[in-house]
Short mmCIF file of C-alpha atoms (C1' of nucleotides) and ligand atoms in Angstrom, two decimals:
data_model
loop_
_atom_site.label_atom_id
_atom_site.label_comp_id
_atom_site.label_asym_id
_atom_site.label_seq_id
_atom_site.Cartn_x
_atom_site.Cartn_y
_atom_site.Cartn_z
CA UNK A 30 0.00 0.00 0.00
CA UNK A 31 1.18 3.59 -1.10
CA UNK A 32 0.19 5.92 1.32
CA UNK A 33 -1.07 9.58 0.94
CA UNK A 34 2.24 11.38 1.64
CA UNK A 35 4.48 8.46 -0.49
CA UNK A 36 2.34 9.27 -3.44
CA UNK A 37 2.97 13.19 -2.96
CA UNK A 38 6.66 12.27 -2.76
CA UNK A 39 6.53 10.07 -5.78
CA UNK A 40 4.62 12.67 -7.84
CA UNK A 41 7.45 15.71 -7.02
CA UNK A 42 10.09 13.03 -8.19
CA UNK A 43 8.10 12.74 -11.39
CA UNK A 44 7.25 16.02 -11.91
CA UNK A 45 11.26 17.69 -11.18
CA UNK A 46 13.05 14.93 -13.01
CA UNK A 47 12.12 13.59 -16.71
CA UNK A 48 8.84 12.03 -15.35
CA UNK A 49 11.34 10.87 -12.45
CA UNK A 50 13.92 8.84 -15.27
CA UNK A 51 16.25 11.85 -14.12
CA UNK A 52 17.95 11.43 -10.70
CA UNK A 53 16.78 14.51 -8.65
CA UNK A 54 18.14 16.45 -5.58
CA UNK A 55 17.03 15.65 -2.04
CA UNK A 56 16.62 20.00 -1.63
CA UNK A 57 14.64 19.90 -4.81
CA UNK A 58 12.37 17.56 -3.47
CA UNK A 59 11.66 19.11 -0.18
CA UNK A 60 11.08 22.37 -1.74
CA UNK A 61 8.30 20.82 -3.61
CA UNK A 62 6.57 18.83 -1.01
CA UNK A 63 7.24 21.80 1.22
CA UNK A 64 9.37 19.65 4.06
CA UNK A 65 12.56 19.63 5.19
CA UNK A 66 16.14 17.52 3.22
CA UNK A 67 16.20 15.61 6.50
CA UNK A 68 12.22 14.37 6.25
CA UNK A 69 12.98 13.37 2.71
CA UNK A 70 15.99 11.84 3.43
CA UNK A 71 13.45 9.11 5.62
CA UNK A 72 10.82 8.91 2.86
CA UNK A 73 13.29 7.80 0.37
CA UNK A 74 14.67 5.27 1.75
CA UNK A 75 10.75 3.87 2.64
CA UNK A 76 10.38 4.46 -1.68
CA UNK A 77 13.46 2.42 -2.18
CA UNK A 78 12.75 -0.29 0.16
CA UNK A 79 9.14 -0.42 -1.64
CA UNK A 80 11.23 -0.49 -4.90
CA UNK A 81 9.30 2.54 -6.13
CA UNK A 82 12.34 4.41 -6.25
CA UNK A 83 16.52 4.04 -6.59
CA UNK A 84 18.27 5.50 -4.20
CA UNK A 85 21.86 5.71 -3.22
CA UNK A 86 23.34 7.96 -0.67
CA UNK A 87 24.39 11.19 -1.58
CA UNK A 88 23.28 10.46 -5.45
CA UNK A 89 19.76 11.78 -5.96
CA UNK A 90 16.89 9.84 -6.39
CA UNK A 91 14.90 8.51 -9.29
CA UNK A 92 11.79 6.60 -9.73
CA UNK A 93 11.69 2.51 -10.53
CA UNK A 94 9.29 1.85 -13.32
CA UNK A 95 7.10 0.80 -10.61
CA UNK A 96 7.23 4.28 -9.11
CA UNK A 97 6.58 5.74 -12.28
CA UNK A 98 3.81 4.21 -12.84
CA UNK A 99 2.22 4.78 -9.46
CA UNK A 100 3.21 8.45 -9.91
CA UNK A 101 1.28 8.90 -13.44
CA UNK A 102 -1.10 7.53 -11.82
CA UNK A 103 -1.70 10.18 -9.34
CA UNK A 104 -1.40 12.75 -11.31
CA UNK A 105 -4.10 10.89 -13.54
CA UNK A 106 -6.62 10.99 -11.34
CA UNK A 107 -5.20 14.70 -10.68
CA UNK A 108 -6.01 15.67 -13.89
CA UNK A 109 -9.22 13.85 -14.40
CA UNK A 110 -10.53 15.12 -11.59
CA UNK A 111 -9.64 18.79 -12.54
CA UNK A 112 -11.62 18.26 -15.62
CA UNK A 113 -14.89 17.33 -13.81
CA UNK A 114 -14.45 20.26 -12.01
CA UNK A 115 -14.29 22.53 -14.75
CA UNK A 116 -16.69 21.13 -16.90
CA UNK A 117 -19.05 19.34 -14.53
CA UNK A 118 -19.02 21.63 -11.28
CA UNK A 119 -18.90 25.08 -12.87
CA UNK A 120 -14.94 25.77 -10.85
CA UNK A 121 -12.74 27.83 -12.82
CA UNK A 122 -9.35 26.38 -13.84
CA UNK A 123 -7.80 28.81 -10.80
CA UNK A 124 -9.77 27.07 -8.32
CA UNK A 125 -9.28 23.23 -9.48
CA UNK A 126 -5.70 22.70 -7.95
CA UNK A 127 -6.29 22.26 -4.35
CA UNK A 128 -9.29 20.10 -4.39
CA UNK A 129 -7.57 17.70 -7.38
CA UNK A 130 -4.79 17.27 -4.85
CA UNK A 131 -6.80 15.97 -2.06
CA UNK A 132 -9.21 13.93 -4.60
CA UNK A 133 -6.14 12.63 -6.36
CA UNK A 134 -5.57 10.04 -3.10
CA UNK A 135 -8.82 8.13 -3.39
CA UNK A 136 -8.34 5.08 -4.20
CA UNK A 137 -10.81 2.84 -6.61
CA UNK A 138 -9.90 1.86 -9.58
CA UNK A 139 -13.25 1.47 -11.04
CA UNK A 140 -13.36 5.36 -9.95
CA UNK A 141 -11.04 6.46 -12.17
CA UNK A 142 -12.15 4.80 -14.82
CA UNK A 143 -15.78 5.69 -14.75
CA UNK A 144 -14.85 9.39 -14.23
CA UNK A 145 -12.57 8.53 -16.90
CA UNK A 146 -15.69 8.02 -19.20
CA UNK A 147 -17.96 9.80 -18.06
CA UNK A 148 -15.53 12.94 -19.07
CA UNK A 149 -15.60 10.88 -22.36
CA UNK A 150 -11.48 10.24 -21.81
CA UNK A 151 -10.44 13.47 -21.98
CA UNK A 152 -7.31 13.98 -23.30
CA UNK A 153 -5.61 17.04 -21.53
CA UNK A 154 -6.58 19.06 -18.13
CA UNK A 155 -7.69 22.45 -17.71
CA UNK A 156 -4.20 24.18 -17.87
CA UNK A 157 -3.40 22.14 -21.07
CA UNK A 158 -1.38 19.20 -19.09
CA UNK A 159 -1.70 15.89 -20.91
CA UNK A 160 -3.51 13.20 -18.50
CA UNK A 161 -1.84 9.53 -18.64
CA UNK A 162 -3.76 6.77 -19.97
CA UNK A 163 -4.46 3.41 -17.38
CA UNK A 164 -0.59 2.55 -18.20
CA UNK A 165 0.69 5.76 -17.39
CA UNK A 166 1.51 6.89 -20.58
CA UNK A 167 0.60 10.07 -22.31
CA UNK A 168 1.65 12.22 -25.70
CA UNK A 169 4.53 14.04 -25.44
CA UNK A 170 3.90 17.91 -25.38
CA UNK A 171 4.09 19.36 -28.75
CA UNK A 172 3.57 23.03 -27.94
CA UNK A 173 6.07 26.29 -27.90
CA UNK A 174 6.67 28.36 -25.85
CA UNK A 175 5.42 32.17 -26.85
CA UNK A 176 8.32 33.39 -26.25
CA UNK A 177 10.10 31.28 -28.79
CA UNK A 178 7.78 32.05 -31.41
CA UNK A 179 8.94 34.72 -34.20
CA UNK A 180 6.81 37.77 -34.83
CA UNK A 181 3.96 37.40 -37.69
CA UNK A 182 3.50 33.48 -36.28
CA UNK A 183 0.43 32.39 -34.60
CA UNK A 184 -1.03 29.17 -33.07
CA UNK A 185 -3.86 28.38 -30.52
CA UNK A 186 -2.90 28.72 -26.64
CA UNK A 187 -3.00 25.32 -25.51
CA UNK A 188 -1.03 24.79 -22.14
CA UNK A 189 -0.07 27.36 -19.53
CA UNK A 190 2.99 26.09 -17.63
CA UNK A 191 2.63 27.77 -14.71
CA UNK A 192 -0.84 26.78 -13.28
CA UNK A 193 -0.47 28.91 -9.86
CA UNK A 194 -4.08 30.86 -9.32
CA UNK A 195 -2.39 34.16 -8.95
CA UNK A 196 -1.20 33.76 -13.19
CA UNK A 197 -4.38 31.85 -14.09
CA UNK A 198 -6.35 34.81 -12.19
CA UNK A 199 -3.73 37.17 -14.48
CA UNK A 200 -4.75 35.40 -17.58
CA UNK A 201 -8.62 35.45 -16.77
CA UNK A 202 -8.05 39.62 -15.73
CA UNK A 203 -6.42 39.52 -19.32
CA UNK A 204 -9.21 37.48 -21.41
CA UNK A 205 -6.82 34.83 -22.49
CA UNK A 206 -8.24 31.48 -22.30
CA UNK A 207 -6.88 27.77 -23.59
CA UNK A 208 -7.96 27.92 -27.56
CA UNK A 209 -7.67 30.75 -28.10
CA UNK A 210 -5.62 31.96 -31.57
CA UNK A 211 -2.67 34.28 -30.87
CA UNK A 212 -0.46 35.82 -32.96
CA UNK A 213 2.93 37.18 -32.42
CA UNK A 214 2.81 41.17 -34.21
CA UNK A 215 6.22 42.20 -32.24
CA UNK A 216 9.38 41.84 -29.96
CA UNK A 217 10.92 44.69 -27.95
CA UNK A 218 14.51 43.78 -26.93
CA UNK A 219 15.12 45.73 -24.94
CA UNK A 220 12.98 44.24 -21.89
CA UNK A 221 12.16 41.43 -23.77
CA UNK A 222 8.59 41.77 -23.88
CA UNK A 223 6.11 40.62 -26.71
CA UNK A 224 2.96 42.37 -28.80
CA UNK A 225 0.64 39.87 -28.90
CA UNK A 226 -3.11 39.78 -30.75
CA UNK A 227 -6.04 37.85 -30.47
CA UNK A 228 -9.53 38.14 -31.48
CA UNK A 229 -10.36 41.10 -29.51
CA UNK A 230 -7.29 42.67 -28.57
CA UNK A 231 -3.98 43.79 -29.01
CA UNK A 232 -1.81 43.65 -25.63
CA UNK A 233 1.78 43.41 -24.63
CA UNK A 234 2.92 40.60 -22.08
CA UNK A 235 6.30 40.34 -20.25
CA UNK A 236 8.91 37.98 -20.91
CA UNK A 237 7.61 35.95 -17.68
CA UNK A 238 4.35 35.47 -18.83
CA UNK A 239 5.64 34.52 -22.99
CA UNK A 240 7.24 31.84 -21.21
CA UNK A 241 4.54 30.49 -19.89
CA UNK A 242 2.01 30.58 -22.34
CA UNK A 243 2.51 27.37 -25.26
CA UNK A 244 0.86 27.63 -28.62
CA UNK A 245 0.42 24.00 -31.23
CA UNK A 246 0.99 25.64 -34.23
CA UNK B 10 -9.53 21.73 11.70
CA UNK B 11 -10.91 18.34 12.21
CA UNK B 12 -8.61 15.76 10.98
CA UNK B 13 -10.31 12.61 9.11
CA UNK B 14 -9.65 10.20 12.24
CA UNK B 15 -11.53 13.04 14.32
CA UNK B 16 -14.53 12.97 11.60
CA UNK B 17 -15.17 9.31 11.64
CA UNK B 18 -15.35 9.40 15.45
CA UNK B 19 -17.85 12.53 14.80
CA UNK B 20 -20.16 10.21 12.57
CA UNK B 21 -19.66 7.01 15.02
CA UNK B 22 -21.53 9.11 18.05
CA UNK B 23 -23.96 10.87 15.70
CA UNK B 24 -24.96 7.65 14.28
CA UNK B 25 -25.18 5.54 17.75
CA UNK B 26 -27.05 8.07 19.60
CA UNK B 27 -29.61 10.27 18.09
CA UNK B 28 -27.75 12.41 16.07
CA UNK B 29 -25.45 12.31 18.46
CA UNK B 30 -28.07 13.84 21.40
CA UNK B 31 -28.05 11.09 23.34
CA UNK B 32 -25.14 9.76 25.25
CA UNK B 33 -23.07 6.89 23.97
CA UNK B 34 -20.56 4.43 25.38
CA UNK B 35 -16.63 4.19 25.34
CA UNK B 36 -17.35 0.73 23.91
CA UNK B 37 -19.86 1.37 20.92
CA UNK B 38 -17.84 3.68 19.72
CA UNK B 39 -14.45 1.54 19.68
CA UNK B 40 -16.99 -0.96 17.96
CA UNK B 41 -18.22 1.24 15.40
CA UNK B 42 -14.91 2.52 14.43
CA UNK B 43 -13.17 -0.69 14.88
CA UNK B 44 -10.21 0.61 17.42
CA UNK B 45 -10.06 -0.18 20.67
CA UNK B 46 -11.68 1.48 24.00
CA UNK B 47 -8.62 3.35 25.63
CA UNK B 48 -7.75 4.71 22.02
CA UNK B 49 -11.55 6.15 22.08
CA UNK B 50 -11.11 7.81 25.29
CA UNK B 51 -8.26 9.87 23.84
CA UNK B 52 -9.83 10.86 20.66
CA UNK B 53 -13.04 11.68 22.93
CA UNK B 54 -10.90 13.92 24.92
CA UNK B 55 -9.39 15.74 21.75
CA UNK B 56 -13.08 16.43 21.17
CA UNK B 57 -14.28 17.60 23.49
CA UNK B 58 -11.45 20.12 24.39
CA UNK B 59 -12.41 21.55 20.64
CA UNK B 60 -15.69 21.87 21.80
CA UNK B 61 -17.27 19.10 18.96
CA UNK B 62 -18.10 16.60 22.29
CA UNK B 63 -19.61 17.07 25.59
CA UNK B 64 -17.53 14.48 27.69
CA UNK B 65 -17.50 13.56 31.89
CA UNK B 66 -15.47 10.83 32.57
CA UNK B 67 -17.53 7.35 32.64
CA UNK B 68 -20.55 8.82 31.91
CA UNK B 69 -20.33 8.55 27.64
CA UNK B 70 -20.11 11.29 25.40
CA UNK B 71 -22.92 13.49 23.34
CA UNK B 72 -22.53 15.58 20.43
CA UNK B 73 -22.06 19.98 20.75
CA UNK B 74 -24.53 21.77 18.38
CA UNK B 75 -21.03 22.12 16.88
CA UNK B 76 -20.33 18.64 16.85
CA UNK B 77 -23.38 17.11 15.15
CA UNK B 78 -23.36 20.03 12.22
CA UNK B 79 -19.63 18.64 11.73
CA UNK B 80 -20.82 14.69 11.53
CA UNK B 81 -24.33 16.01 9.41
CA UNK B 82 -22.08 17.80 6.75
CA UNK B 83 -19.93 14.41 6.63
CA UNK B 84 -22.61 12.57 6.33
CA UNK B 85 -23.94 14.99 3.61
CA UNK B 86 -21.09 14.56 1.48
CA UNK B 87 -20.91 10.67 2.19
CA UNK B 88 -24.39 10.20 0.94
CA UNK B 89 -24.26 12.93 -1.91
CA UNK B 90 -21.12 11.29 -3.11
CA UNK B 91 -22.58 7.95 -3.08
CA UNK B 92 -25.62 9.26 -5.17
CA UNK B 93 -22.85 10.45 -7.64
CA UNK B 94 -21.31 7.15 -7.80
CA UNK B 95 -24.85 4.96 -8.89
CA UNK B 96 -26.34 8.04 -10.73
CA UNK B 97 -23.06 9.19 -12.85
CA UNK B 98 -21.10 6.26 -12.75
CA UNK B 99 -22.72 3.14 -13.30
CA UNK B 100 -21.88 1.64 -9.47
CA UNK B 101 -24.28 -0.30 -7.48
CA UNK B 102 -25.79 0.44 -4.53
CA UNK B 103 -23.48 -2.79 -2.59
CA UNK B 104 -20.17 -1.00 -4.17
CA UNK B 105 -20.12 2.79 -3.24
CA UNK B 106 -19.98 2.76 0.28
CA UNK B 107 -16.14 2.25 0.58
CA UNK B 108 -15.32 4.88 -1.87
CA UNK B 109 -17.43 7.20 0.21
CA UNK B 110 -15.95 6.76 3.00
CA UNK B 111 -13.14 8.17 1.37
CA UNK B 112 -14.32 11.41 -0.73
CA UNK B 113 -16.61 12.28 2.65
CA UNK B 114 -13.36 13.56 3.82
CA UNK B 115 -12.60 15.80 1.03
CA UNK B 116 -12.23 19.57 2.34
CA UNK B 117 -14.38 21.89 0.28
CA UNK B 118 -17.32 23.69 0.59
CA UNK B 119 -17.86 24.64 -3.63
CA UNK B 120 -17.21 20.70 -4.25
CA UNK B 121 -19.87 19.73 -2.07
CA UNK B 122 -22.46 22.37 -3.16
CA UNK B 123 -21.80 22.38 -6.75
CA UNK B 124 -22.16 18.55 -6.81
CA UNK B 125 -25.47 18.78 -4.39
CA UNK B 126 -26.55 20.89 -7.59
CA UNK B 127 -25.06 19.10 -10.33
CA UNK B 128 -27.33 15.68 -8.51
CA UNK B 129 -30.04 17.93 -8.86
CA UNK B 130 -30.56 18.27 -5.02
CA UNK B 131 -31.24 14.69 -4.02
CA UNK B 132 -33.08 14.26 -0.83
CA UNK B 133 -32.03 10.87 -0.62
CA UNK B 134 -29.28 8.23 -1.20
CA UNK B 135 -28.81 5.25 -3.10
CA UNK B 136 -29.86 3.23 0.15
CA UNK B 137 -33.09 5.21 1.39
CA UNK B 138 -30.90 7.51 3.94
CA UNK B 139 -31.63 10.93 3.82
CA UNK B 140 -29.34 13.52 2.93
CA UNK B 141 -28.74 16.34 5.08
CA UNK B 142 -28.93 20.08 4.20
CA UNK B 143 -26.13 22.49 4.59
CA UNK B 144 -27.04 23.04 8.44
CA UNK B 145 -27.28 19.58 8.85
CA UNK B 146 -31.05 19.15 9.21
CA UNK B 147 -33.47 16.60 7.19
CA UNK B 148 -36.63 15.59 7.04
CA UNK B 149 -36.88 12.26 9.87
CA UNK B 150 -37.75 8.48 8.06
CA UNK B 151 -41.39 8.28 8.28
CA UNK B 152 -40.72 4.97 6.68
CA UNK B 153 -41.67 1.31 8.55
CA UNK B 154 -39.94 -1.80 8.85
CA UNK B 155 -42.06 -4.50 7.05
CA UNK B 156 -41.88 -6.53 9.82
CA UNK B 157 -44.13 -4.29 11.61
CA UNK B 158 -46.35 -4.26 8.77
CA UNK B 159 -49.75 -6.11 9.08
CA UNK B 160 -50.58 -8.85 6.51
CA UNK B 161 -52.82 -7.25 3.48
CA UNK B 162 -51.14 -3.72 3.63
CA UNK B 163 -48.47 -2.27 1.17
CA UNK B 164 -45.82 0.39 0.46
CA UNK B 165 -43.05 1.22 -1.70
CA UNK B 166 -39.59 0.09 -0.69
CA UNK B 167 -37.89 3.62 0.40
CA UNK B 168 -35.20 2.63 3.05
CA UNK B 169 -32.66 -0.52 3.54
CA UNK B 170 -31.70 -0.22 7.34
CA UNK B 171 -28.59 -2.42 6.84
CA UNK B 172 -26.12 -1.26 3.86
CA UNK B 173 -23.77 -3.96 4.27
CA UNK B 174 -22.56 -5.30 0.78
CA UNK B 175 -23.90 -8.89 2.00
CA UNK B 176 -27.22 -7.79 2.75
CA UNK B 177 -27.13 -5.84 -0.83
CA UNK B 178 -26.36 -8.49 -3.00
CA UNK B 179 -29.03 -10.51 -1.38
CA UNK B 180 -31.26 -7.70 -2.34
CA UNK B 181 -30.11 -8.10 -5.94
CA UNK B 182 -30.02 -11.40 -6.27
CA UNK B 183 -33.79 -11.47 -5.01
CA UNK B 184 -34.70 -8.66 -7.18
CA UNK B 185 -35.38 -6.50 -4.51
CA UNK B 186 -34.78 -2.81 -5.44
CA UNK B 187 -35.73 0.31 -3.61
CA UNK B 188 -39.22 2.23 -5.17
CA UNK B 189 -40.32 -1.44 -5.77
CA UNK B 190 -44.26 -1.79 -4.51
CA UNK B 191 -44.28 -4.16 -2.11
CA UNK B 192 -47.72 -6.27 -0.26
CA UNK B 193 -47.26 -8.16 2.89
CA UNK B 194 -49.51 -11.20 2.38
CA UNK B 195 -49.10 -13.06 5.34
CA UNK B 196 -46.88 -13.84 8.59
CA UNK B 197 -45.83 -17.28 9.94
CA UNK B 198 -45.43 -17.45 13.27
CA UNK B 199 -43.02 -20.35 13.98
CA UNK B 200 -40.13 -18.58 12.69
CA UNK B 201 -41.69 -15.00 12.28
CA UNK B 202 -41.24 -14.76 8.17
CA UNK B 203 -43.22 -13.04 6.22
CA UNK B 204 -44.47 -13.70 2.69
CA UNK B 205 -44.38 -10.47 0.21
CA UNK B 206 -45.57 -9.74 -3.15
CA UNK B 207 -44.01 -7.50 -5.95
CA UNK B 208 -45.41 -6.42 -9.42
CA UNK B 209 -42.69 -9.73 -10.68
CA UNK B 210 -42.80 -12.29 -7.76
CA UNK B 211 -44.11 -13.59 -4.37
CA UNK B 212 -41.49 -14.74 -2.02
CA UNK B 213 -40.85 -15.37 1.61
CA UNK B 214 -38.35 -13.54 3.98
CA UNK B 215 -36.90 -14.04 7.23
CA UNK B 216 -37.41 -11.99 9.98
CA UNK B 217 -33.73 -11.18 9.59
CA UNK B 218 -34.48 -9.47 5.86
CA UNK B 219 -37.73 -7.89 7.02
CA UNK B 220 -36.57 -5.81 9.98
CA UNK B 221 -33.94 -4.16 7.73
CA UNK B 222 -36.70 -3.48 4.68
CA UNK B 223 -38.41 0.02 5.62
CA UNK B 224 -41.50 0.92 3.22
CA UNK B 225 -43.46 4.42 3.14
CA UNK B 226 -47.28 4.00 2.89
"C1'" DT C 30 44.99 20.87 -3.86
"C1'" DT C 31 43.63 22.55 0.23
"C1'" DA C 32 39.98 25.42 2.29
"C1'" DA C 33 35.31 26.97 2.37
"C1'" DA C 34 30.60 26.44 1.19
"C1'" DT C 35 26.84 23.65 0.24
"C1'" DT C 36 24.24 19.51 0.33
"C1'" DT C 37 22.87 15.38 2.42
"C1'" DT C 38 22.53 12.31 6.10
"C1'" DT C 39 22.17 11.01 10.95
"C1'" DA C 40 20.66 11.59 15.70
"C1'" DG C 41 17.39 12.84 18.65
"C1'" DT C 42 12.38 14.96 19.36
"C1'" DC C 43 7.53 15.86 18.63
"C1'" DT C 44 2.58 14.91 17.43
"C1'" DT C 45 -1.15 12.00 15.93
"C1'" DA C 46 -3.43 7.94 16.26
"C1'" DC C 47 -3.17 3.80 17.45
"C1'" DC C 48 -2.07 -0.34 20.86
"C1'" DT C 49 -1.66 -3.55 25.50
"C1'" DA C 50 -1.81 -4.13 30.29
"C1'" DA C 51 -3.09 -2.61 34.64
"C1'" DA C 52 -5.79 0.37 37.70
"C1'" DA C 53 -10.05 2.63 38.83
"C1'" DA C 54 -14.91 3.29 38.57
"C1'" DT C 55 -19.40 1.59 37.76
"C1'" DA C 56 -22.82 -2.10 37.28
"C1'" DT C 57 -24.60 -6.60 38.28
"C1'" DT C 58 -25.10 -10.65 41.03
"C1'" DT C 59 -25.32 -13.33 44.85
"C1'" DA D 20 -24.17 -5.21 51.22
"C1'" DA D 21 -20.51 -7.61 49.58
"C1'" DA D 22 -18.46 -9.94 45.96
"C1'" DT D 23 -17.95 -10.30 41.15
"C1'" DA D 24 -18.10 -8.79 36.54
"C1'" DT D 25 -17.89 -5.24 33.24
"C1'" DT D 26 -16.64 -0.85 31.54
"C1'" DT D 27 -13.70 2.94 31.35
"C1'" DT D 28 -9.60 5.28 32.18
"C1'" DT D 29 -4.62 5.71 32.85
"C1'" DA D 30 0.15 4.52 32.00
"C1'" DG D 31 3.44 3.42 28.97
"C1'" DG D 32 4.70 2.09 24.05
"C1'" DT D 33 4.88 1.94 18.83
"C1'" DA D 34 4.92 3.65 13.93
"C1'" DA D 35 4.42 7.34 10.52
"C1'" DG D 36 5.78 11.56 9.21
"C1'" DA D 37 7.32 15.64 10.35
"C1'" DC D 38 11.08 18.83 12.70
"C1'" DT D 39 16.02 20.95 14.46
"C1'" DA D 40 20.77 20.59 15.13
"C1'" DA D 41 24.96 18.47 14.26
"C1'" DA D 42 27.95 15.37 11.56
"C1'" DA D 43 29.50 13.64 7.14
"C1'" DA D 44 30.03 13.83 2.24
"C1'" DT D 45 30.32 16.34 -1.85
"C1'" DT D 46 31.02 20.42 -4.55
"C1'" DT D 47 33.02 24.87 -5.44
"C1'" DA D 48 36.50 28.33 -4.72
"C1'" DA D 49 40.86 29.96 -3.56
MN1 MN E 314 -3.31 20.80 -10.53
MN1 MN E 315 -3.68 20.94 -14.00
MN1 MN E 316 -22.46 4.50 2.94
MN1 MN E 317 -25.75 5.12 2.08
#
DNA sequence: TTAAATTTTTAGTCTTACCTAAAAATATTT
DNA sequence: AAATATTTTTAGGTAAGACTAAAAATTTAA
């Protein structure tokens, strides 16, 4: 049995290294989960003696297939359960994050799945994240980065990297939504900010937020 | 904050003693929540210094006002979630209860209202219980056991006292669902079973299966 | 290539929620 | 009204998951 706090653990490992194939820092790790080195330190070891993750002293930490699996898993049901929220209970996507991470721990498998089609299998969340299939798998993101984008190209806003409420509540201030066509008009170099125009406006957007917006072209 | 172990004490007294009014002993509780009696004199003790019990050493414990509106909006959730589970996603009444028990605990006042609405407001769950408002109050069960039914009267099958999977499959097997119509046609008294009629079948139950079958007239 | 800085681990505590065993209080029988 | 049985509480312990402070290992800088 994986327990509430091993799965958060297991999901930071995923998230910081290459969907945890990467062997991550110990300080990375407790940044994300919000604890101390020393408290991850003793979850580690409890991941590698549950051969969810490989672990060797003063070497990082990365996930066993095992571990990745459970992880994708999580953050399946994360994801699922953001959509229902957004589509279902009328939340907006700056809302979703903080009840998907306490949903994300129930445990039924026939849950997931029902939800699963019920949302008719939903490819991607409400901030554009992919959501794993029952094997933990998902499509690589294809998107690119606004800022990387040269001016007179558009493409349709489909994933905002950073899904913190205080840029999603920017980007709802802003009228910029997921599908919505943007095109790139201009570059200012000297503080690196962008033109950018959609349907029903013109605006300019920092470097910091470019880099979080990603367009499929 | 009430942690989840604090909650499912909060439902144990509500449920063994009228809501929770009426005083309840160190050893039903241990019972109902399947720990033992001195670890149900700590938690009682946690509760009551947060004002959610009303404790005196050996004399059992009752509910505060603020107490039972804590175990009604568990309960609320519990059952709403359950409807959500047979009404959305194809489960059966015998296989929600244990996922319940888990998204009752979910923190989030939106989640529980929005999905109250998105049921439609159901009064009821999948087993006859009634579903609590958002200051914990329904309407009482004006329902009766068949057993205390007299032979040549009918009702529709609105409440199943015992929600045990065991007890539900029987139902199923037996084609016993609740709204059925059902006519008590006569009693036996050498081993107190009853013989009923429904719109498909006549059959006989135990006393056992009539004292847990509750029909409104 | 030492010395200094940083990172990681270990050692020792704390809190929550359990447990067992024994003591204390209450209830039930003779 | 004792004696006995039962229930409840207390005392002392354990495991999970966190913490601080100090030691050890690794990395970076001089
Ligand atoms: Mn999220
Ligand atoms: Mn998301
Ligand atoms: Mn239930
Ligand atoms: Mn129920």
């Amino acid at each position: 049995m994986v327990t509430l706090s091993e799965e958060n653990y297991l999901k930071a490992i995923y998230h910081l290294g290459k969907q945890g194939t990467l062997s991550v820092s110990t300080n990375a790790i407790a940044e994300k989960v919000s604890s101390k080195a020393s408290s991850v330190t003793d979850m580690i070891k409890k991941l590698a003696d549950k051969n969810l993750a490989n672990y060797t002293r003063y070497q990082g930490v990365s996930l066993t297939n095992e571990g990745r699996l459970a992880a994708a898993l999580v953050i399946r049901k994360h994801r699922l359960w953001e959509v229902f929220l957004v589509n279902k209970l009328n939340f907006s996507w700056d809302e979703v994050h903080e009840v998907a991470e306490q949903l994300e721990h129930v445990k039924s498998l026939k849950l997931v799945n029902e939800l699963d089609a019920f949302l008719e299998f939903p490819t991607h969340d409400p901030h554009g994240d992919p959501i794993p299939d029952k094997n933990g798998n998902h499509s690589p993101i294809k998107s690119i980065s606004i800022f990387d984008i040269d001016a007179g190209n558009q493409g349709i806003l489909s994933f905002v990297k950073d899904s913190t409420d205080v840029f999603l509540k920017y980007l709802n201030k802003n009228k910029l939504a997921l599908g919505d066509t943007i095109k790139v008009l201009d570059f200012e170099p000297f503080d690196n900010s962008l033109t950018i125009e959609t349907k029903s406006q013109k605006m300019i957007i920092s470097k910091e937020v470019a880099q979080n917006l990603y367009l499929s072209i």
